[in-house]
XYZ file of C-alpha atoms in Angstrom:
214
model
C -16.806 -9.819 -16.512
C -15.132 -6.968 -17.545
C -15.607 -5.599 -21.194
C -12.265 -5.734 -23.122
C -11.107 -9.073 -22.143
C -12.539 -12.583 -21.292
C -10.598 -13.501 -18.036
C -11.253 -17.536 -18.580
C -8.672 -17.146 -21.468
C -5.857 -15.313 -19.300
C -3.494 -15.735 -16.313
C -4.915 -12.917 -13.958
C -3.607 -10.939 -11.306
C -4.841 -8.482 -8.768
C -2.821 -6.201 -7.703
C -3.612 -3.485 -4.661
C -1.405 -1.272 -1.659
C -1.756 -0.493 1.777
C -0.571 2.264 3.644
C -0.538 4.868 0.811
C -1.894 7.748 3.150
C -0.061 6.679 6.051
C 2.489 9.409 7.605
C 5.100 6.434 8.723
C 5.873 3.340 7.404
C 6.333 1.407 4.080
C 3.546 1.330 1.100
C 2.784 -2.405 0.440
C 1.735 -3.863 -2.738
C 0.137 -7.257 -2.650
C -0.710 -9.393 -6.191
C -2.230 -12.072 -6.055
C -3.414 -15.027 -8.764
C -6.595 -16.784 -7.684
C -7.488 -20.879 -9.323
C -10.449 -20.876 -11.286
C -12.285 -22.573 -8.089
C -11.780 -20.959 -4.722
C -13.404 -21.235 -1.133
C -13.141 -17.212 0.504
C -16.238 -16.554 1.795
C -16.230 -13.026 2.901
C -13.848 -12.205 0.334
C -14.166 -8.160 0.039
C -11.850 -4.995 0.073
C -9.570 -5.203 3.322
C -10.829 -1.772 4.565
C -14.413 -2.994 4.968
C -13.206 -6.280 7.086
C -12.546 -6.399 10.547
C -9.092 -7.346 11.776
C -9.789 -10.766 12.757
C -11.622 -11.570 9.629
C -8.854 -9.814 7.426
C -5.964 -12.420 9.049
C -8.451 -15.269 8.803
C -8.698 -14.631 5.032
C -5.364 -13.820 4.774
C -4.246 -17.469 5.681
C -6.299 -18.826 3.520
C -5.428 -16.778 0.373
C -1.985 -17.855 1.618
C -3.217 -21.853 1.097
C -5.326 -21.136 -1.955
C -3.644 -18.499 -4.265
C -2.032 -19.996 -7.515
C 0.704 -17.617 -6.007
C 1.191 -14.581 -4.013
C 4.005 -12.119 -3.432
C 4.405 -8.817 -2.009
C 6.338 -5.701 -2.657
C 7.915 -2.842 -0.295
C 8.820 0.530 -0.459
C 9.962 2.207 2.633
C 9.667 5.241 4.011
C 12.755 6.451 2.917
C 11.731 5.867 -0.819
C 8.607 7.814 -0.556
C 10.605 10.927 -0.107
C 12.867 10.180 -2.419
C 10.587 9.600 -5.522
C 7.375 10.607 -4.067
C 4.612 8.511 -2.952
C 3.111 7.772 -6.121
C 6.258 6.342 -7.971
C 6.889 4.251 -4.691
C 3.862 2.853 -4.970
C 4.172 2.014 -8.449
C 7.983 0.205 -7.456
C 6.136 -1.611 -4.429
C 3.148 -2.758 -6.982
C 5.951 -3.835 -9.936
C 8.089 -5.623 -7.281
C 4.897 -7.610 -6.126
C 4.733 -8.546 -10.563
C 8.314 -9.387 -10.684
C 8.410 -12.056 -7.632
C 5.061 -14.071 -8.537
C 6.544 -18.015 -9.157
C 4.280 -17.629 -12.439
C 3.601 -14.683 -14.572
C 0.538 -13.573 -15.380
C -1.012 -12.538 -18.561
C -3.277 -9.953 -16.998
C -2.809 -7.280 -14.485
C -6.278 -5.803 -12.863
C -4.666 -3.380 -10.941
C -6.545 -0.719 -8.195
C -7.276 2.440 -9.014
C -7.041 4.537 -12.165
C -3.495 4.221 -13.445
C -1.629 1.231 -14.373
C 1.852 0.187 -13.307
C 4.395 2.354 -15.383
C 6.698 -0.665 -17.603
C 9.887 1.046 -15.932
C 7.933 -0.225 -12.851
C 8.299 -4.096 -14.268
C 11.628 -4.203 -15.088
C 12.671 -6.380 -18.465
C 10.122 -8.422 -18.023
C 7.449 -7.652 -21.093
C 4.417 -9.207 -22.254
C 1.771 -7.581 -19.466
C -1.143 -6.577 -20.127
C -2.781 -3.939 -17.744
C -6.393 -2.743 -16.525
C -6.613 -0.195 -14.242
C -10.149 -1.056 -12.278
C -11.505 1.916 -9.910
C -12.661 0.257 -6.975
C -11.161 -2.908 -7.465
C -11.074 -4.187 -4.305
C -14.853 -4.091 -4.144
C -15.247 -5.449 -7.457
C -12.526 -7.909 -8.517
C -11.756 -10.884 -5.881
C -8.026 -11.224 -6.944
C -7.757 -7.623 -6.148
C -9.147 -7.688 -2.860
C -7.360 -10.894 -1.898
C -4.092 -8.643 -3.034
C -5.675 -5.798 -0.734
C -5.769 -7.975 2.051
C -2.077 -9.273 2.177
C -1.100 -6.056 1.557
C -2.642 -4.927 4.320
C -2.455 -7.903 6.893
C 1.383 -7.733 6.528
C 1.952 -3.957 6.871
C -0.311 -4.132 9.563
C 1.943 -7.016 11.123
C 5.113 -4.736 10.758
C 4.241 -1.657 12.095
C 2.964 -3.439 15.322
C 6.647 -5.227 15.331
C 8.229 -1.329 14.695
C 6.234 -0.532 17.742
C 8.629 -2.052 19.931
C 11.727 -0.275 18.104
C 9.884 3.284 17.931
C 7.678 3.203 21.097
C 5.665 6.115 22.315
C 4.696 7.463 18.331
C 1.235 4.508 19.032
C 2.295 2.550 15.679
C 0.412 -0.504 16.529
C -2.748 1.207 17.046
C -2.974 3.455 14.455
C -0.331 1.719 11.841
C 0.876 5.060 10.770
C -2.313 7.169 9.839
C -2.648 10.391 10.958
C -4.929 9.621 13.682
C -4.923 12.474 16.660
C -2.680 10.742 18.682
C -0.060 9.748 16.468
C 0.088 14.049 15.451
C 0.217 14.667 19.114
C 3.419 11.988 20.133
C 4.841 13.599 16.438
C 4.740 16.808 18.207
C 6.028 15.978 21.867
C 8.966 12.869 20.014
C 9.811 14.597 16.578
C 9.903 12.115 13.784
C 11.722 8.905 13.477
C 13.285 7.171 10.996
C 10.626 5.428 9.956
C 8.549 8.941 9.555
C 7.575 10.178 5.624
C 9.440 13.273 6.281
C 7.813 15.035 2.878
C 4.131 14.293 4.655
C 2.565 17.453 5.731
C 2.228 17.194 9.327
C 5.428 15.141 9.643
C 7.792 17.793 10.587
C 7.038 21.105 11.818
C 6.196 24.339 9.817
C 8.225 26.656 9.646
C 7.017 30.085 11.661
C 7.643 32.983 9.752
C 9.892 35.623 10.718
C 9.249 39.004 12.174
C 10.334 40.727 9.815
C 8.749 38.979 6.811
C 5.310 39.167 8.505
C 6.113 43.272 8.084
C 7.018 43.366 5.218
C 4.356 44.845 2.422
C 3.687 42.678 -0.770
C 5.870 43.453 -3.145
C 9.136 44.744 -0.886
């Protein structure tokens, strides 16, 4: 139990992302309410499951969950507002399409979701948990469909952007993916405001030359 609150007395959520570091893609925001009584053995952060395990829980989440949704914010909207904003818009659009609202948001991580984030809709309270998804099962059931369904997409954007190894690496900035970013150039599924995304620009001659101060 976590000091501040006794969670028998509220509606809770957990609420988590996936793909936040990612050079390519969407960030994904999962929330999830759990019933008092549940049967998810295994039930952990979705980094420390393997894949097979992560879609097996994922189903059953699906079955179990007072109610899920999900929220997205693509590529595109990472360079517009920057990657911590869209993640706060993915995370309140995950709030705003649960069939029933919850009194209590434990979200991931040490910030809460901004109330522009939530639209009108008032009345949440927020606790930022560090770790969450270790330590707080509706969290990590949120981590999970995050993850399971950006995971699913960027093996399906494979097929429309082959050769960049999307459904290997879902979008990290694994060796290969850097290597097909610098023989294909970005696509349009790229964060083009990611280092590493586009190419640096080389300095000029000239500027090289010049002394400090000229």
């Amino acid at each position: 139990m976590l000091p501040g609150f006794d969670g028998n007395d509220l509606l809770t959520a957990g609420i988590d992302e996936a793909g936040r570091g990612c050079l390519s893609g969407p960030v994904v925001a999962g929330a999830v309410i759990l019933p008092a009584q549940y049967n998810l053995p295994g039930l952990t952060d979705s980094k420390k499951l393997d894949e097979a395990t992560r879609d097996r829980l994922a189903e059953e989440i699906r079955k179990q969950a007072v109610c899920w949704a999900l929220g997205v914010s693509r590529a595109q909207v990472v360079d517009q507002i920057n990657i911590l904003q869209a993640t706060f818009r993915a995370m309140g659009r995950s709030v705003l399409h649960l069939k029933v609202k919850p009194q209590l948001l434990l979200v991931d991580g040490n910030k809460t979701i901004p109330p522009a984030h939530l639209g009108k809709v008032s009345g949440f309270r927020q606790e930022a948990i560090v770790k969450g998804d270790l330590k707080i099962p509706a969290i990590s059931a949120a981590s999970i469909l995050a993850k399971t369904f950006r995971d699913s997409l960027m093996v399906r954007l494979e097929k429309r952007y082959p050769g960049y190894g999307f459904a290997v690496h879902k979008g990290y900035g694994t060796k290969a993916h850097m290597e097909a970013l610098k023989e294909l150039g970005p696509c349009a599924i790229h964060r083009m405001t990611f280092k590493g995304v586009l190419p640096e620009k080389k300095k000029c001659r000239q500027e090289c030359m010049c002394l400090p101060g000229m």
